[in-house]
Amino acid sequence: MTHPWTITAVGTVAAEPQRISVLFPAAGRSVGRDPIEPEHDPLGLVHGTDDDLARAALVRALIDAVDAETAADTVTELYRHGDDAERRGVLCGLNAAVLNAAALNTEPAPALAAPIVAAGRDLVADALRTNDPRLVAAALDTFAARELDQHGWRHGVLKALFMGIPLEAVSGIDDRADAELARMAAALIAERRAAGRDISADMTRLATIHTTPGG
């Protein structure tokens, strides 16, 4: 169920888009920061947190309310000047925008406007350079699955494995994983085995996901 604050804030952004700069940082204290599924996803890596959902809704409202150039500039500013939770919220908003386009039931799903895609790619690349697992997980969701180039996507997935982020958090893993990514995962396993470190089930899954005939 959508929080009442989020419903009001989305309406405000739809009518006065510039207000997002005030509402976006207020989301955490307004709706809370608890994980959506605390028992199965205590860090919110897979399903996100309450403030992730609120900020995602605000980004979607912004994209619907302004032209693509303004939306791209605004989400970039929100990300650059935000804390880690706000940066994650921007990424969640881009992910939600992709899901919203796909939900229109047209084939192929309508693409986000080019300025928004370009800005989103830059922000995803920045997030993947961080060591915040929640930021990295948000950066590997639906926007990256659709818009990130294969080289960057592979390295993002490998970083997620290295950080212990579950593959469940990576959107499109079954569609985009390829033999090169499997090779990279196998190399990571070999390094960890040589160092006497644990090998996760996700590492093994990724190393073999496309190595069987027809895979």
Short mmCIF file of the C-alpha atoms (twelve columns), coordinates in Angstrom:
data_MODEL
# 
_entry.id   MODEL 
# 
loop_
_atom_site.group_PDB 
_atom_site.id 
_atom_site.type_symbol 
_atom_site.label_atom_id 
_atom_site.label_alt_id 
_atom_site.label_comp_id 
_atom_site.label_asym_id 
_atom_site.label_seq_id 
_atom_site.Cartn_x 
_atom_site.Cartn_y 
_atom_site.Cartn_z 
_atom_site.pdbx_PDB_model_num 
ATOM 1   C CA . MET A 1   0.000  0.000   0.000   1 
ATOM 2   C CA . THR A 2   1.374  3.394   -0.995  1 
ATOM 3   C CA . HIS A 3   2.170  5.670   1.946   1 
ATOM 4   C CA . PRO A 4   -0.112 8.755   2.184   1 
ATOM 5   C CA . TRP A 5   2.922  11.051  2.189   1 
ATOM 6   C CA . THR A 6   4.067  9.552   -1.119  1 
ATOM 7   C CA . ILE A 7   0.655  10.041  -2.722  1 
ATOM 8   C CA . THR A 8   0.634  13.716  -1.691  1 
ATOM 9   C CA . ALA A 9   4.262  14.250  -2.713  1 
ATOM 10  C CA . VAL A 10  3.713  12.694  -6.148  1 
ATOM 11  C CA . GLY A 11  0.766  15.023  -6.704  1 
ATOM 12  C CA . THR A 12  2.908  17.979  -5.699  1 
ATOM 13  C CA . VAL A 13  5.703  17.034  -8.117  1 
ATOM 14  C CA . ALA A 14  3.179  16.518  -10.913 1 
ATOM 15  C CA . ALA A 15  1.883  20.069  -10.390 1 
ATOM 16  C CA . GLU A 16  5.130  21.765  -9.342  1 
ATOM 17  C CA . PRO A 17  8.092  19.658  -10.563 1 
ATOM 18  C CA . GLN A 18  10.676 21.941  -8.968  1 
ATOM 19  C CA . ARG A 19  9.421  20.902  -5.519  1 
ATOM 20  C CA . ILE A 20  11.139 17.548  -5.924  1 
ATOM 21  C CA . SER A 21  14.363 19.115  -4.665  1 
ATOM 22  C CA . VAL A 22  12.690 19.608  -1.263  1 
ATOM 23  C CA . LEU A 23  10.585 16.447  -1.181  1 
ATOM 24  C CA . PHE A 24  13.276 14.013  -2.297  1 
ATOM 25  C CA . PRO A 25  15.553 14.339  0.766   1 
ATOM 26  C CA . ALA A 26  12.480 14.367  3.047   1 
ATOM 27  C CA . ALA A 27  11.311 10.911  1.966   1 
ATOM 28  C CA . GLY A 28  13.309 8.934   4.529   1 
ATOM 29  C CA . ARG A 29  12.000 10.716  7.575   1 
ATOM 30  C CA . SER A 30  8.494  10.912  6.086   1 
ATOM 31  C CA . VAL A 31  7.874  7.279   5.130   1 
ATOM 32  C CA . GLY A 32  10.644 5.458   6.999   1 
ATOM 33  C CA . ARG A 33  13.714 3.538   5.891   1 
ATOM 34  C CA . ASP A 34  12.699 -0.039  6.697   1 
ATOM 35  C CA . PRO A 35  13.311 -2.842  4.184   1 
ATOM 36  C CA . ILE A 36  10.214 -3.944  2.272   1 
ATOM 37  C CA . GLU A 37  10.790 -7.615  3.143   1 
ATOM 38  C CA . PRO A 38  12.854 -7.567  6.353   1 
ATOM 39  C CA . GLU A 39  12.808 -11.329 6.946   1 
ATOM 40  C CA . HIS A 40  14.140 -12.342 3.544   1 
ATOM 41  C CA . ASP A 41  15.935 -9.155  2.510   1 
ATOM 42  C CA . PRO A 42  17.077 -7.328  5.669   1 
ATOM 43  C CA . LEU A 43  19.335 -4.869  3.802   1 
ATOM 44  C CA . GLY A 44  16.810 -4.104  1.086   1 
ATOM 45  C CA . LEU A 45  19.221 -5.265  -1.621  1 
ATOM 46  C CA . VAL A 46  16.574 -7.111  -3.620  1 
ATOM 47  C CA . HIS A 47  13.241 -5.491  -2.797  1 
ATOM 48  C CA . GLY A 48  14.402 -2.093  -1.550  1 
ATOM 49  C CA . THR A 49  13.250 0.019   1.366   1 
ATOM 50  C CA . ASP A 50  10.256 2.224   2.114   1 
ATOM 51  C CA . ASP A 51  12.122 5.383   1.148   1 
ATOM 52  C CA . ASP A 52  13.363 3.719   -2.063  1 
ATOM 53  C CA . LEU A 53  9.758  3.220   -3.147  1 
ATOM 54  C CA . ALA A 54  8.783  6.781   -2.255  1 
ATOM 55  C CA . ARG A 55  11.713 8.324   -4.111  1 
ATOM 56  C CA . ALA A 56  11.141 6.072   -7.124  1 
ATOM 57  C CA . ALA A 57  7.566  7.347   -7.319  1 
ATOM 58  C CA . LEU A 58  8.815  10.938  -7.203  1 
ATOM 59  C CA . VAL A 59  11.262 10.341  -10.051 1 
ATOM 60  C CA . ARG A 60  8.526  8.762   -12.157 1 
ATOM 61  C CA . ALA A 61  6.261  11.735  -11.475 1 
ATOM 62  C CA . LEU A 62  9.061  14.105  -12.491 1 
ATOM 63  C CA . ILE A 63  9.710  12.266  -15.773 1 
ATOM 64  C CA . ASP A 64  6.008  12.451  -16.595 1 
ATOM 65  C CA . ALA A 65  5.776  16.145  -15.709 1 
ATOM 66  C CA . VAL A 66  8.704  17.741  -17.555 1 
ATOM 67  C CA . ASP A 67  10.575 17.462  -20.839 1 
ATOM 68  C CA . ALA A 68  13.325 14.871  -21.165 1 
ATOM 69  C CA . GLU A 69  16.231 17.333  -20.942 1 
ATOM 70  C CA . THR A 70  14.875 18.856  -17.732 1 
ATOM 71  C CA . ALA A 71  14.208 15.415  -16.259 1 
ATOM 72  C CA . ALA A 72  17.750 14.271  -17.086 1 
ATOM 73  C CA . ASP A 73  19.295 17.390  -15.558 1 
ATOM 74  C CA . THR A 74  17.132 17.142  -12.444 1 
ATOM 75  C CA . VAL A 75  17.795 13.474  -11.680 1 
ATOM 76  C CA . THR A 76  21.508 14.126  -12.182 1 
ATOM 77  C CA . GLU A 77  21.389 16.988  -9.680  1 
ATOM 78  C CA . LEU A 78  19.415 14.897  -7.190  1 
ATOM 79  C CA . TYR A 79  22.022 12.165  -7.474  1 
ATOM 80  C CA . ARG A 80  25.104 14.356  -7.368  1 
ATOM 81  C CA . HIS A 81  23.953 16.370  -4.360  1 
ATOM 82  C CA . GLY A 82  22.227 13.548  -2.479  1 
ATOM 83  C CA . ASP A 83  23.426 11.171  0.196   1 
ATOM 84  C CA . ASP A 84  23.694 7.449   -0.530  1 
ATOM 85  C CA . ALA A 85  20.008 6.831   0.191   1 
ATOM 86  C CA . GLU A 86  18.978 9.638   -2.167  1 
ATOM 87  C CA . ARG A 87  21.332 8.379   -4.856  1 
ATOM 88  C CA . ARG A 88  19.802 4.949   -4.487  1 
ATOM 89  C CA . GLY A 89  16.373 6.565   -4.790  1 
ATOM 90  C CA . VAL A 90  17.327 8.125   -8.135  1 
ATOM 91  C CA . LEU A 91  18.433 4.742   -9.450  1 
ATOM 92  C CA . CYS A 92  15.242 3.142   -8.158  1 
ATOM 93  C CA . GLY A 93  13.300 5.818   -9.999  1 
ATOM 94  C CA . LEU A 94  15.044 5.004   -13.273 1 
ATOM 95  C CA . ASN A 95  14.316 1.321   -12.675 1 
ATOM 96  C CA . ALA A 96  10.660 2.125   -12.003 1 
ATOM 97  C CA . ALA A 97  10.466 4.204   -15.189 1 
ATOM 98  C CA . VAL A 98  11.678 1.229   -17.229 1 
ATOM 99  C CA . LEU A 99  9.157  -1.066  -15.537 1 
ATOM 100 C CA . ASN A 100 6.409  1.465   -16.175 1 
ATOM 101 C CA . ALA A 101 7.264  1.550   -19.887 1 
ATOM 102 C CA . ALA A 102 7.253  -2.248  -20.052 1 
ATOM 103 C CA . ALA A 103 3.870  -2.370  -18.298 1 
ATOM 104 C CA . LEU A 104 2.236  -0.564  -21.228 1 
ATOM 105 C CA . ASN A 105 2.048  -3.971  -22.951 1 
ATOM 106 C CA . THR A 106 3.452  -2.791  -26.265 1 
ATOM 107 C CA . GLU A 107 6.109  -4.715  -28.174 1 
ATOM 108 C CA . PRO A 108 8.814  -3.588  -27.985 1 
ATOM 109 C CA . ALA A 109 8.372  -1.606  -24.779 1 
ATOM 110 C CA . PRO A 110 8.720  2.143   -25.411 1 
ATOM 111 C CA . ALA A 111 12.207 3.429   -24.696 1 
ATOM 112 C CA . LEU A 112 12.992 6.179   -22.241 1 
ATOM 113 C CA . ALA A 113 13.944 9.434   -23.922 1 
ATOM 114 C CA . ALA A 114 17.584 9.662   -25.008 1 
ATOM 115 C CA . PRO A 115 18.638 12.392  -22.520 1 
ATOM 116 C CA . ILE A 116 17.272 10.359  -19.608 1 
ATOM 117 C CA . VAL A 117 19.004 7.208   -20.835 1 
ATOM 118 C CA . ALA A 118 22.325 9.045   -21.232 1 
ATOM 119 C CA . ALA A 119 22.082 10.539  -17.747 1 
ATOM 120 C CA . GLY A 120 21.035 7.204   -16.289 1 
ATOM 121 C CA . ARG A 121 23.998 5.396   -17.808 1 
ATOM 122 C CA . ASP A 122 26.379 7.921   -16.253 1 
ATOM 123 C CA . LEU A 123 24.732 7.562   -12.845 1 
ATOM 124 C CA . VAL A 124 24.743 3.760   -12.999 1 
ATOM 125 C CA . ALA A 125 28.429 3.797   -13.922 1 
ATOM 126 C CA . ASP A 126 29.143 6.061   -10.953 1 
ATOM 127 C CA . ALA A 127 27.175 3.841   -8.571  1 
ATOM 128 C CA . LEU A 128 29.047 0.759   -9.759  1 
ATOM 129 C CA . ARG A 129 32.322 2.417   -8.758  1 
ATOM 130 C CA . THR A 130 31.200 2.681   -5.134  1 
ATOM 131 C CA . ASN A 131 31.525 0.144   -2.340  1 
ATOM 132 C CA . ASP A 132 27.969 0.577   -1.056  1 
ATOM 133 C CA . PRO A 133 26.181 -2.755  -1.681  1 
ATOM 134 C CA . ARG A 134 22.725 -1.162  -1.692  1 
ATOM 135 C CA . LEU A 135 23.829 1.390   -4.282  1 
ATOM 136 C CA . VAL A 136 25.448 -1.281  -6.447  1 
ATOM 137 C CA . ALA A 137 22.355 -3.479  -6.193  1 
ATOM 138 C CA . ALA A 138 20.086 -0.604  -7.257  1 
ATOM 139 C CA . ALA A 139 22.438 0.111   -10.162 1 
ATOM 140 C CA . LEU A 140 22.011 -3.435  -11.497 1 
ATOM 141 C CA . ASP A 141 18.234 -3.475  -11.682 1 
ATOM 142 C CA . THR A 142 15.920 -2.982  -14.651 1 
ATOM 143 C CA . PHE A 143 17.485 0.199   -16.071 1 
ATOM 144 C CA . ALA A 144 20.930 -1.412  -16.346 1 
ATOM 145 C CA . ALA A 145 19.455 -4.630  -17.739 1 
ATOM 146 C CA . ARG A 146 17.952 -2.640  -20.591 1 
ATOM 147 C CA . GLU A 147 20.370 0.233   -21.145 1 
ATOM 148 C CA . LEU A 148 23.883 -0.677  -19.926 1 
ATOM 149 C CA . ASP A 149 26.367 -2.005  -22.489 1 
ATOM 150 C CA . GLN A 150 27.409 -5.636  -22.119 1 
ATOM 151 C CA . HIS A 151 30.970 -4.888  -21.000 1 
ATOM 152 C CA . GLY A 152 29.872 -2.563  -18.223 1 
ATOM 153 C CA . TRP A 153 27.029 -4.858  -17.218 1 
ATOM 154 C CA . ARG A 154 29.317 -7.889  -16.918 1 
ATOM 155 C CA . HIS A 155 31.754 -6.036  -14.671 1 
ATOM 156 C CA . GLY A 156 28.874 -4.745  -12.551 1 
ATOM 157 C CA . VAL A 157 27.562 -8.278  -12.038 1 
ATOM 158 C CA . LEU A 158 31.032 -9.533  -11.141 1 
ATOM 159 C CA . LYS A 159 31.405 -6.729  -8.600  1 
ATOM 160 C CA . ALA A 160 28.051 -7.697  -7.114  1 
ATOM 161 C CA . LEU A 161 29.279 -11.277 -6.724  1 
ATOM 162 C CA . PHE A 162 32.485 -10.061 -5.084  1 
ATOM 163 C CA . MET A 163 30.487 -7.920  -2.645  1 
ATOM 164 C CA . GLY A 164 28.117 -10.746 -1.729  1 
ATOM 165 C CA . ILE A 165 25.075 -9.134  -3.359  1 
ATOM 166 C CA . PRO A 166 22.623 -11.914 -4.307  1 
ATOM 167 C CA . LEU A 167 22.077 -12.517 -8.008  1 
ATOM 168 C CA . GLU A 168 18.378 -12.142 -7.272  1 
ATOM 169 C CA . ALA A 169 19.061 -8.404  -7.114  1 
ATOM 170 C CA . VAL A 170 20.447 -8.366  -10.675 1 
ATOM 171 C CA . SER A 171 17.723 -7.850  -13.252 1 
ATOM 172 C CA . GLY A 172 17.954 -9.757  -16.530 1 
ATOM 173 C CA . ILE A 173 20.592 -12.203 -15.352 1 
ATOM 174 C CA . ASP A 174 19.119 -15.141 -17.268 1 
ATOM 175 C CA . ASP A 175 18.750 -13.121 -20.474 1 
ATOM 176 C CA . ARG A 176 22.066 -11.253 -20.493 1 
ATOM 177 C CA . ALA A 177 24.542 -13.657 -18.886 1 
ATOM 178 C CA . ASP A 178 26.901 -15.013 -21.541 1 
ATOM 179 C CA . ALA A 179 29.951 -17.225 -21.906 1 
ATOM 180 C CA . GLU A 180 32.326 -14.345 -21.157 1 
ATOM 181 C CA . LEU A 181 30.581 -13.588 -17.867 1 
ATOM 182 C CA . ALA A 182 30.680 -17.282 -16.992 1 
ATOM 183 C CA . ARG A 183 34.421 -17.278 -17.686 1 
ATOM 184 C CA . MET A 184 34.890 -14.237 -15.440 1 
ATOM 185 C CA . ALA A 185 32.911 -15.902 -12.654 1 
ATOM 186 C CA . ALA A 186 34.964 -19.081 -13.015 1 
ATOM 187 C CA . ALA A 187 38.163 -17.035 -12.715 1 
ATOM 188 C CA . LEU A 188 36.815 -15.407 -9.547  1 
ATOM 189 C CA . ILE A 189 36.054 -18.836 -8.115  1 
ATOM 190 C CA . ALA A 190 39.576 -20.030 -8.917  1 
ATOM 191 C CA . GLU A 191 41.087 -16.992 -7.196  1 
ATOM 192 C CA . ARG A 192 38.960 -17.460 -4.092  1 
ATOM 193 C CA . ARG A 193 39.631 -21.175 -3.960  1 
ATOM 194 C CA . ALA A 194 43.391 -20.546 -4.199  1 
ATOM 195 C CA . ALA A 195 43.111 -18.050 -1.344  1 
ATOM 196 C CA . GLY A 196 41.089 -20.466 0.777   1 
ATOM 197 C CA . ARG A 197 37.983 -18.280 0.656   1 
ATOM 198 C CA . ASP A 198 34.367 -19.376 0.509   1 
ATOM 199 C CA . ILE A 199 32.636 -19.938 -2.821  1 
ATOM 200 C CA . SER A 200 29.000 -18.865 -2.886  1 
ATOM 201 C CA . ALA A 201 26.202 -20.694 -4.652  1 
ATOM 202 C CA . ASP A 202 25.666 -17.586 -6.794  1 
ATOM 203 C CA . MET A 203 29.275 -17.710 -7.995  1 
ATOM 204 C CA . THR A 204 28.886 -21.340 -8.996  1 
ATOM 205 C CA . ARG A 205 25.558 -20.648 -10.683 1 
ATOM 206 C CA . LEU A 206 26.976 -17.811 -12.746 1 
ATOM 207 C CA . ALA A 207 30.080 -19.758 -13.723 1 
ATOM 208 C CA . THR A 208 27.922 -22.527 -15.179 1 
ATOM 209 C CA . ILE A 209 24.824 -20.648 -16.323 1 
ATOM 210 C CA . HIS A 210 25.799 -20.632 -20.011 1 
ATOM 211 C CA . THR A 211 28.330 -23.449 -20.214 1 
ATOM 212 C CA . THR A 212 25.939 -26.313 -20.877 1 
ATOM 213 C CA . PRO A 213 24.825 -27.171 -24.446 1 
ATOM 214 C CA . GLY A 214 22.085 -24.782 -25.498 1 
ATOM 215 C CA . GLY A 215 22.845 -22.468 -22.589 1 
# 
